[in-house]
Short mmCIF file of N, CA and C in Angstrom, two decimals:
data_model
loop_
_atom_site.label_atom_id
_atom_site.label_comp_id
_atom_site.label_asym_id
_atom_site.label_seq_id
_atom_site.Cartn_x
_atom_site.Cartn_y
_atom_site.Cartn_z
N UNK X 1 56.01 -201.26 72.79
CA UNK X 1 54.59 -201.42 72.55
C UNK X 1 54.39 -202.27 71.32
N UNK X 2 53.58 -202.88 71.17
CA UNK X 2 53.42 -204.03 69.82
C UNK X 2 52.51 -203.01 69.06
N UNK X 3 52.53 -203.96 67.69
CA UNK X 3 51.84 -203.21 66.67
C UNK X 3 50.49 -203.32 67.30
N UNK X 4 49.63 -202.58 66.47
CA UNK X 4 48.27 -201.94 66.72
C UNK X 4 48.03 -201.59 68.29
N UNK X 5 48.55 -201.26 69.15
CA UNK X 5 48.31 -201.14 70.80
C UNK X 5 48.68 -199.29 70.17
N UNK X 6 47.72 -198.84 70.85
CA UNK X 6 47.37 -197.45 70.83
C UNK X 6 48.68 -196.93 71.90
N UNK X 7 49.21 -196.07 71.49
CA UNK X 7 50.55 -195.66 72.46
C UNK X 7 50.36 -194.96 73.44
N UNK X 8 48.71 -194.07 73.25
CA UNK X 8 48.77 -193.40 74.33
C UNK X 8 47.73 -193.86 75.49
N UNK X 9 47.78 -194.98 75.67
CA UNK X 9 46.95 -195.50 76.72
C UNK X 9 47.83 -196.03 77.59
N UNK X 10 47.72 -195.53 79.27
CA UNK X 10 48.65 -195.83 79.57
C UNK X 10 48.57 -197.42 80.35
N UNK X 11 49.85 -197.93 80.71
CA UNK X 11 49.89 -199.38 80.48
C UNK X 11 49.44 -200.04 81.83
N UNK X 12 50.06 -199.73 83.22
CA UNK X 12 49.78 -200.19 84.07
C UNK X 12 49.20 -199.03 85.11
N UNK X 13 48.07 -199.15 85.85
CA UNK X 13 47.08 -198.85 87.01
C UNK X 13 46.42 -197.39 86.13
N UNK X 14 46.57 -197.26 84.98
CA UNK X 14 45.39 -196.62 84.52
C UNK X 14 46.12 -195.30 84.19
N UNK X 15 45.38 -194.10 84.38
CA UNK X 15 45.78 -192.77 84.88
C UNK X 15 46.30 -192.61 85.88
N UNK X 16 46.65 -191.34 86.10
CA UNK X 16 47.27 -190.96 87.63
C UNK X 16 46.97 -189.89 87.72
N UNK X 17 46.13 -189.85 89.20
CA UNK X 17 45.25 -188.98 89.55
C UNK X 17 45.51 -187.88 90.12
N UNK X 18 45.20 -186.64 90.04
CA UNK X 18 45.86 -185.74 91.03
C UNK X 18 45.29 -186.36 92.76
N UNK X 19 46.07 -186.21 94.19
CA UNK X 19 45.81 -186.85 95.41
C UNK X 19 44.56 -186.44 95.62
N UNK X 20 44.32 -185.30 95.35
CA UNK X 20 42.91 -184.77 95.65
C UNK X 20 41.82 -185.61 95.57
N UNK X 21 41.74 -185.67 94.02
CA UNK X 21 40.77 -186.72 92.96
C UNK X 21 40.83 -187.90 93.74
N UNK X 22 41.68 -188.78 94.06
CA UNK X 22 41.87 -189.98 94.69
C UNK X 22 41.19 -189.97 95.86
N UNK X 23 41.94 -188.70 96.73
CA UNK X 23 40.89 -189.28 98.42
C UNK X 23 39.84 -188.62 98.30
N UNK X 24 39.04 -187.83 97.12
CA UNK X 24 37.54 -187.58 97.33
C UNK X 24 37.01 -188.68 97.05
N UNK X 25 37.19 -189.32 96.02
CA UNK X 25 37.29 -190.60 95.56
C UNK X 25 36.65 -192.01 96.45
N UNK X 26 37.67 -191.95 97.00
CA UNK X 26 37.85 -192.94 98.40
C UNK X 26 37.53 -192.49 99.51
N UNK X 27 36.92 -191.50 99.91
CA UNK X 27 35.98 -190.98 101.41
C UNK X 27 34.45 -191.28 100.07
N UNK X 28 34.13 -191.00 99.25
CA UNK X 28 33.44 -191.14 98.81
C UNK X 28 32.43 -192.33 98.57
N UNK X 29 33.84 -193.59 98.64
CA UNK X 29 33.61 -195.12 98.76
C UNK X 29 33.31 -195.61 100.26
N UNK X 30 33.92 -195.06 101.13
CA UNK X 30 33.91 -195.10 102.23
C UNK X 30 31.89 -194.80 103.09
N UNK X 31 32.22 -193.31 102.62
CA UNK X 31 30.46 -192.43 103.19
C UNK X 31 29.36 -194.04 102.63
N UNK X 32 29.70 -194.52 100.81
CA UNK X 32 28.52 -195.21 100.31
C UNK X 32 28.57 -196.40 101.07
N UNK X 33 29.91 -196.87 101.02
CA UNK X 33 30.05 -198.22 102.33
C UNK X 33 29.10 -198.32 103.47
N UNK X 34 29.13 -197.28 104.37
CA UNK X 34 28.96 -196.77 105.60
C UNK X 34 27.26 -197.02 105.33
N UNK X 35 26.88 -196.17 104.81
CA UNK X 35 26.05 -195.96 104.64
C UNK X 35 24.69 -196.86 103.88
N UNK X 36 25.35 -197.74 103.09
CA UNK X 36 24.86 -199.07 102.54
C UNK X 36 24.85 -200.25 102.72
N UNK X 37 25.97 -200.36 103.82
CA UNK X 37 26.74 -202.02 103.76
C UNK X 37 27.24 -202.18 102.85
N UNK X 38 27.90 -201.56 101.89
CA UNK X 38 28.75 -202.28 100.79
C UNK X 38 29.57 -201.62 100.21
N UNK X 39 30.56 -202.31 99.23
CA UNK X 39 31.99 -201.75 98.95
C UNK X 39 31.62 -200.75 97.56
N UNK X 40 30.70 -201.17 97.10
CA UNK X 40 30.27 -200.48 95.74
C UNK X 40 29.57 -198.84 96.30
N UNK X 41 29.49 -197.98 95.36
CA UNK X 41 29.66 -196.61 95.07
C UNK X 41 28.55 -196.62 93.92
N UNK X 42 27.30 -195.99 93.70
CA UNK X 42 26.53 -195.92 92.42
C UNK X 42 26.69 -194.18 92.30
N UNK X 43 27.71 -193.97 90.78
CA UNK X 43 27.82 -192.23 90.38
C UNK X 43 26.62 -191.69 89.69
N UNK X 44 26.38 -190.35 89.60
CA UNK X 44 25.70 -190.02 89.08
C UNK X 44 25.95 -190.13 87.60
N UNK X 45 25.96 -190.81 87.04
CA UNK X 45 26.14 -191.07 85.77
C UNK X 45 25.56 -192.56 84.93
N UNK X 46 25.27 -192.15 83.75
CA UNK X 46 25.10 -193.43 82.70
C UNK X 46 26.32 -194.17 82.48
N UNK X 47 26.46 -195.31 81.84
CA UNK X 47 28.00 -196.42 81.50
C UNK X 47 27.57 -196.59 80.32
N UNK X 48 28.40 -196.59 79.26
CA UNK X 48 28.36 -197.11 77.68
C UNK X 48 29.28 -197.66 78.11
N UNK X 49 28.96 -199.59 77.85
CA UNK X 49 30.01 -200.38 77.48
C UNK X 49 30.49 -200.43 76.32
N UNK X 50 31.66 -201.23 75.99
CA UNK X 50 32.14 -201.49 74.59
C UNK X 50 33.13 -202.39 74.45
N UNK X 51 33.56 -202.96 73.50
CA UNK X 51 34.64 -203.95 73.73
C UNK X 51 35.78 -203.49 73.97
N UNK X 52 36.72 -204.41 74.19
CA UNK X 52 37.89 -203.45 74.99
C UNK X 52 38.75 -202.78 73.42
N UNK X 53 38.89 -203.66 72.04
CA UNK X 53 39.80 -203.10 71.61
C UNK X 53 38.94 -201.91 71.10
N UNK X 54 38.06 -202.01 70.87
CA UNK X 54 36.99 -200.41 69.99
C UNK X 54 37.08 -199.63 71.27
N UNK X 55 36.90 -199.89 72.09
CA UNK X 55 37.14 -198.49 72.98
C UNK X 55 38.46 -197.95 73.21
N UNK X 56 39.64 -198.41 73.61
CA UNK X 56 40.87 -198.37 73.37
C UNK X 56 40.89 -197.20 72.01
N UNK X 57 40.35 -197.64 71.01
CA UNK X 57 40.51 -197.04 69.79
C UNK X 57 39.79 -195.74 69.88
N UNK X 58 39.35 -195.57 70.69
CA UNK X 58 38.01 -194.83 71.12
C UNK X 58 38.22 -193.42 71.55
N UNK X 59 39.09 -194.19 72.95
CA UNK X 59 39.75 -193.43 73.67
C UNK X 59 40.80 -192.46 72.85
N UNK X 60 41.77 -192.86 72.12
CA UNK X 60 42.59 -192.40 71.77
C UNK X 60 42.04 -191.02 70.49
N UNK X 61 40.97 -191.50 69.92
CA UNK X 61 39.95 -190.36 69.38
C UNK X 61 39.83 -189.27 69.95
N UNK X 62 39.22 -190.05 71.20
CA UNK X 62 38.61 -188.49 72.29
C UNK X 62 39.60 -187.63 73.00
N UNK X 63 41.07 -188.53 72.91
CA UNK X 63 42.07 -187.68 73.86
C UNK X 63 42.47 -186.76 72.59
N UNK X 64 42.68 -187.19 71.24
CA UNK X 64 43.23 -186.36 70.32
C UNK X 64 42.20 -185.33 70.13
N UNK X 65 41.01 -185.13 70.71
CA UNK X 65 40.25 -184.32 70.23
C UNK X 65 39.67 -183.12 71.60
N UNK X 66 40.52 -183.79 73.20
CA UNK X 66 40.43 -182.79 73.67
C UNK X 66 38.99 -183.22 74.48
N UNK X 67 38.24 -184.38 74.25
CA UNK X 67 36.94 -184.65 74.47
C UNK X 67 36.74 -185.75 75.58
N UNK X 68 37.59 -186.22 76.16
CA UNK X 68 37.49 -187.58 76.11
C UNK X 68 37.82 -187.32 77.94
N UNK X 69 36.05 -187.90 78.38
CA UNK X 69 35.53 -187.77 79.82
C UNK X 69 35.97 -189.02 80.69
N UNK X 70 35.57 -189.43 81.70
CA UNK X 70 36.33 -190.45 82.82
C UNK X 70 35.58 -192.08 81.83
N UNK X 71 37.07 -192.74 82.02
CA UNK X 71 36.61 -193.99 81.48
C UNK X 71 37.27 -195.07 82.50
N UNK X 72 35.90 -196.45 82.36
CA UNK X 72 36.86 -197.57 83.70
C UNK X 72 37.07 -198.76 82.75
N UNK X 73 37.80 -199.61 83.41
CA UNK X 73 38.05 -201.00 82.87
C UNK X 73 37.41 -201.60 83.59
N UNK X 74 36.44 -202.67 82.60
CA UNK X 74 35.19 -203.41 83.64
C UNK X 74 36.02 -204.67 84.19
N UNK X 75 35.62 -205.38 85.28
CA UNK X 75 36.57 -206.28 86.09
C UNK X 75 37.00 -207.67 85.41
N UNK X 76 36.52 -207.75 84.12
CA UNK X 76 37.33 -208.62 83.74
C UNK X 76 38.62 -208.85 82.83
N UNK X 77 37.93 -207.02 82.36
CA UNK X 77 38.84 -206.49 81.30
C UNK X 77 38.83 -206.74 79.95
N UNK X 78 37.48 -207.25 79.67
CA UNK X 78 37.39 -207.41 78.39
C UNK X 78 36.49 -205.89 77.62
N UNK X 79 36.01 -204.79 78.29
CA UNK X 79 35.18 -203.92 78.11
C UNK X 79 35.71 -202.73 78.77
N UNK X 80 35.36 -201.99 77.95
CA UNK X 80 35.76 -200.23 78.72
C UNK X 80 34.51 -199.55 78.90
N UNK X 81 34.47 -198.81 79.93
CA UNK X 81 33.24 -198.15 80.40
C UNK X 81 32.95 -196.58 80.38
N UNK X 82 33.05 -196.36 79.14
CA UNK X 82 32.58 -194.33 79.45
C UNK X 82 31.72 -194.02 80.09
N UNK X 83 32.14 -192.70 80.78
CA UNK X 83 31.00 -192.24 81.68
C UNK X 83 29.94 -191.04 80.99
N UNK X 84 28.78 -190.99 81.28
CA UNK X 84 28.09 -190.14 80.02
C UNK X 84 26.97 -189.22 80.98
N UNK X 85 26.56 -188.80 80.73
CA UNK X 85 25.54 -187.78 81.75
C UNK X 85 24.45 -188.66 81.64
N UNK X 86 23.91 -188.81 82.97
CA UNK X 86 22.78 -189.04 83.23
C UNK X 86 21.67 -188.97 82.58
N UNK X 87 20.70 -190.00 81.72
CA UNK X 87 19.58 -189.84 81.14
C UNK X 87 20.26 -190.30 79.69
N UNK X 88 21.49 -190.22 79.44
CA UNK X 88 21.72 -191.36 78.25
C UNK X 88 20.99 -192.20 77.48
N UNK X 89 21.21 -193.30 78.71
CA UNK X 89 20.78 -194.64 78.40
C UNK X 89 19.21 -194.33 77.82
N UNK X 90 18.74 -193.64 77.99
CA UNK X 90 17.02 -193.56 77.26
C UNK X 90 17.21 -193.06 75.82
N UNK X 91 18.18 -192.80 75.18
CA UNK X 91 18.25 -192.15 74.31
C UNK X 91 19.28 -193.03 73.13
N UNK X 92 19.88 -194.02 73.90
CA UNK X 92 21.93 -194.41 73.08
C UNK X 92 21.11 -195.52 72.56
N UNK X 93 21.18 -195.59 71.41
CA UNK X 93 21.06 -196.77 70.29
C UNK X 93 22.58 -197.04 69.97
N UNK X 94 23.35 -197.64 69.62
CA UNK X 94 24.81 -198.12 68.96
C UNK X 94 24.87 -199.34 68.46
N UNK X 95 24.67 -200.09 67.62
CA UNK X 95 25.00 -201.45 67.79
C UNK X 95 26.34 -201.85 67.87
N UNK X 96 27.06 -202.77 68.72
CA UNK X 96 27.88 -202.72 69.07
C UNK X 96 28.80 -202.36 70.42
N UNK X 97 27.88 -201.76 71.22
CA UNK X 97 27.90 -200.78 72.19
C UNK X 97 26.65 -200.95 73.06
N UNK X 98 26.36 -200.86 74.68
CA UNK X 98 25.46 -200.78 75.46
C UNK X 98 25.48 -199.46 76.12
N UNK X 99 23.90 -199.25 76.53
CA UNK X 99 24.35 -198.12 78.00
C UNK X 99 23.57 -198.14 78.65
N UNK X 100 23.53 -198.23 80.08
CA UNK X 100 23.32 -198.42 81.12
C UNK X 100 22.91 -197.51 82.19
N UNK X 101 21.23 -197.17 82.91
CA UNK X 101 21.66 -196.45 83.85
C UNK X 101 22.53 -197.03 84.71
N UNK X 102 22.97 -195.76 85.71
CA UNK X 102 23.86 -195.62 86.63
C UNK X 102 25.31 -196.02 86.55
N UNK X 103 26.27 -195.77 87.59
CA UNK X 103 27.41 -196.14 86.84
C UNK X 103 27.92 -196.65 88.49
N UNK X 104 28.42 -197.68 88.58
CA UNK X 104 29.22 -198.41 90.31
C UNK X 104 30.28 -198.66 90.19
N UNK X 105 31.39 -197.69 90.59
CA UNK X 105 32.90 -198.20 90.99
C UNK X 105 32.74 -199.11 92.89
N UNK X 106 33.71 -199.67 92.51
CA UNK X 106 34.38 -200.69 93.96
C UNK X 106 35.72 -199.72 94.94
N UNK X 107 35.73 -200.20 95.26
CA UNK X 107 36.46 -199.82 96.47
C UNK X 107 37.97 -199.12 95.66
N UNK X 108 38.95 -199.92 94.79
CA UNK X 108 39.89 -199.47 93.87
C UNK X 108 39.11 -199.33 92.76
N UNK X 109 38.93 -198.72 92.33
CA UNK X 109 38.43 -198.66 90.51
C UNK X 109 39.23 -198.88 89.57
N UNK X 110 38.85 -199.53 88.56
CA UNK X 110 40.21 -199.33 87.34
C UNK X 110 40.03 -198.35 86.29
N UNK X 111 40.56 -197.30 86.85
CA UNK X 111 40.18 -196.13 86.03
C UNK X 111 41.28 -195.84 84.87
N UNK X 112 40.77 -195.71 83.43
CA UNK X 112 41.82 -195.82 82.34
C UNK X 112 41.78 -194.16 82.31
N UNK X 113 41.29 -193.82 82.14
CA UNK X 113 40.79 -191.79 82.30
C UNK X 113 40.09 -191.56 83.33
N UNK X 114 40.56 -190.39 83.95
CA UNK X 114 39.79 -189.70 85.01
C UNK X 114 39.85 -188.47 84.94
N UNK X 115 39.64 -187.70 84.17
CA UNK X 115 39.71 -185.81 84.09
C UNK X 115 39.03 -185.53 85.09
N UNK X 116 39.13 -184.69 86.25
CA UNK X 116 38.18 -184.14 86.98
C UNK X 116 37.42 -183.12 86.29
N UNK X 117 36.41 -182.66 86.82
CA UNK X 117 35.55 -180.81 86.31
C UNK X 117 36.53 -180.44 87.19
N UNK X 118 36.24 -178.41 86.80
CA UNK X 118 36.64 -177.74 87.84
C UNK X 118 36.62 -178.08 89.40
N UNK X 119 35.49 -178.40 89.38
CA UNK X 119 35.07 -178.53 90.42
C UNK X 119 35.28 -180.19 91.60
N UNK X 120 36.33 -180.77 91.05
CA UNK X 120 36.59 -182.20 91.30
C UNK X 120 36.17 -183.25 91.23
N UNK X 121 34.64 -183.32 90.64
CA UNK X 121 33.71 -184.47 90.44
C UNK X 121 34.50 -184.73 88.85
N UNK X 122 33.98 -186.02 88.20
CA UNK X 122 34.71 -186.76 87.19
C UNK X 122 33.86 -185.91 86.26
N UNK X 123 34.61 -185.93 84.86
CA UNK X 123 33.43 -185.19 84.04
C UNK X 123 33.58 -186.27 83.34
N UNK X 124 32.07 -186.22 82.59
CA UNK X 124 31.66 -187.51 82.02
C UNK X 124 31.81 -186.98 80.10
N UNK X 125 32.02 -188.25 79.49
CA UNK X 125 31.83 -187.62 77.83
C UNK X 125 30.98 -187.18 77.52
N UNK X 126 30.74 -186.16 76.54
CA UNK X 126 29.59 -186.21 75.65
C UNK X 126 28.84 -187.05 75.01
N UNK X 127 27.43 -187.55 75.36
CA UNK X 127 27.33 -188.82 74.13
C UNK X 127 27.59 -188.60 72.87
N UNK X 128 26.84 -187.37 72.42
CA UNK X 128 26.95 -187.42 71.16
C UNK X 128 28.34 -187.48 70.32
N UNK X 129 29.43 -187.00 71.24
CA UNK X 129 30.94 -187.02 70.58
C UNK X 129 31.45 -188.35 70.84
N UNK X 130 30.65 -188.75 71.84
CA UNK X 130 31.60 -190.40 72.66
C UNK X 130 30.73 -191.61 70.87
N UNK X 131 29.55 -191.14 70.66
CA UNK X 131 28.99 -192.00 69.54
C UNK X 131 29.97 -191.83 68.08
N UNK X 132 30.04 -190.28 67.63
CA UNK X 132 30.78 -190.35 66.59
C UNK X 132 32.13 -191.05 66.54
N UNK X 133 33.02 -190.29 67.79
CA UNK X 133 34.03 -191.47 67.72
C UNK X 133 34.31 -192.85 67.78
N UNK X 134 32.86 -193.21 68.77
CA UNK X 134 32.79 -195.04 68.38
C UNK X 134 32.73 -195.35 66.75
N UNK X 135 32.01 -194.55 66.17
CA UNK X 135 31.64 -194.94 64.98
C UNK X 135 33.23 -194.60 63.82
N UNK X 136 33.53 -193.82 64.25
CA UNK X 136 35.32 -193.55 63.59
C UNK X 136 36.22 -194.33 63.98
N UNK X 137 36.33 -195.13 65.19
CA UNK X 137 37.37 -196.36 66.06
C UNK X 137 36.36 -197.70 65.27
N UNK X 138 35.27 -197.92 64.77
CA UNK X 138 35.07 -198.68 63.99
C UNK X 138 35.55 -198.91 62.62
N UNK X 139 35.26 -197.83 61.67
CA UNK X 139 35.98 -197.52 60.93
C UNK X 139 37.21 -198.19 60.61
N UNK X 140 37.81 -197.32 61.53
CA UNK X 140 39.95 -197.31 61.58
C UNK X 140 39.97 -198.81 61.74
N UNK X 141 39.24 -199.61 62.94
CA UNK X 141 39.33 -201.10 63.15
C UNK X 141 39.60 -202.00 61.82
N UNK X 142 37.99 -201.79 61.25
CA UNK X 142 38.09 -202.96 59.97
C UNK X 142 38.84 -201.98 58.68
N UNK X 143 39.27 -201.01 58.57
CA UNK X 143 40.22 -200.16 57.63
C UNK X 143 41.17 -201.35 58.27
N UNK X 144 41.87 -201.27 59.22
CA UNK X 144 43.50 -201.74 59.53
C UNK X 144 42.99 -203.49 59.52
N UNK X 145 41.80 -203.86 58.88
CA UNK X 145 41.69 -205.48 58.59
C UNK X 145 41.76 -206.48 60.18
N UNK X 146 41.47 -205.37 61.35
CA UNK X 146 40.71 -205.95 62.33
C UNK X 146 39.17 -206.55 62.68
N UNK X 147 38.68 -206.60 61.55
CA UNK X 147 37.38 -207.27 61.27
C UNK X 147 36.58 -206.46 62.23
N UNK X 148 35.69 -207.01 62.31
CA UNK X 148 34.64 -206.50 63.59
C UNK X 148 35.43 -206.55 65.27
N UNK X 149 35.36 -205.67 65.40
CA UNK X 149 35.25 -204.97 66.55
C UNK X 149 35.50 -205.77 67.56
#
């Protein structure tokens, strides 16, 4: 791993899902297909974007803390996408950071985290914990003389 690359993110196709998680997942993509004409999926959930290395930094916050809800890699890969409960976006100020209603995976998703709930749906972060730690992965950034974000 090179310097500053967070160790515990893992490197290639993301997480690994329990099979379950996966084909609810994908009948899931399938039913919205069917049902829409299209390959996209809209979750019940808000998206906070962010740049890819502050979220990265982000991430590794929320896993050390036990907190840290389903996150995607947006398709170009320059941005990471937390998932946040619904009604967010009316509320998330960050500079630095967006949020978005609704949240649309594709047919494969690039999912960097995927915790299920009990209950097998994705659980989404807390905003208010997903904000402090943005604001602490800022921090650590320009501390280690990564300038802005």
């Amino acid at each position: 791993m090179g310097a500053g690359v967070p160790q515990s993110v893992p490197r290639a196709g993301g997480a690994v899902l329990p099979p379950s998680v996966v084909s609810g997942l994908r009948a899931a993509v399938r039913r919205a297909a069917d049902n829409a004409g299209s390959t996209t999926q809209r979750l019940p959930y808000d998206t906070v974007a962010v740049p890819l290395r502050h979220g990265l930094e982000t991430v590794d916050i929320l896993r050390l803390r036990g907190a840290c809800g389903a996150v995607l890699g947006d398709a170009g890969g320059t941005r990471l996408l937390f998932l946040v409960p619904s009604g967010t976006a009316d509320r998330w100020h960050l500079p630095g950071s967006s949020c978005t209603h609704g949240a649309f995976i594709g047919p494969e998703p690039g999912w960097l985290v995927a915790p299920p709930a009990a209950d097998g749906t994705l659980r989404p972060t807390d905003p208010w914990v997903l904000r402090s730690a943005l604001c602490e992965a800022a921090g650590t950034l320009q501390a280690g003389g990564f300038g802005q974000y």
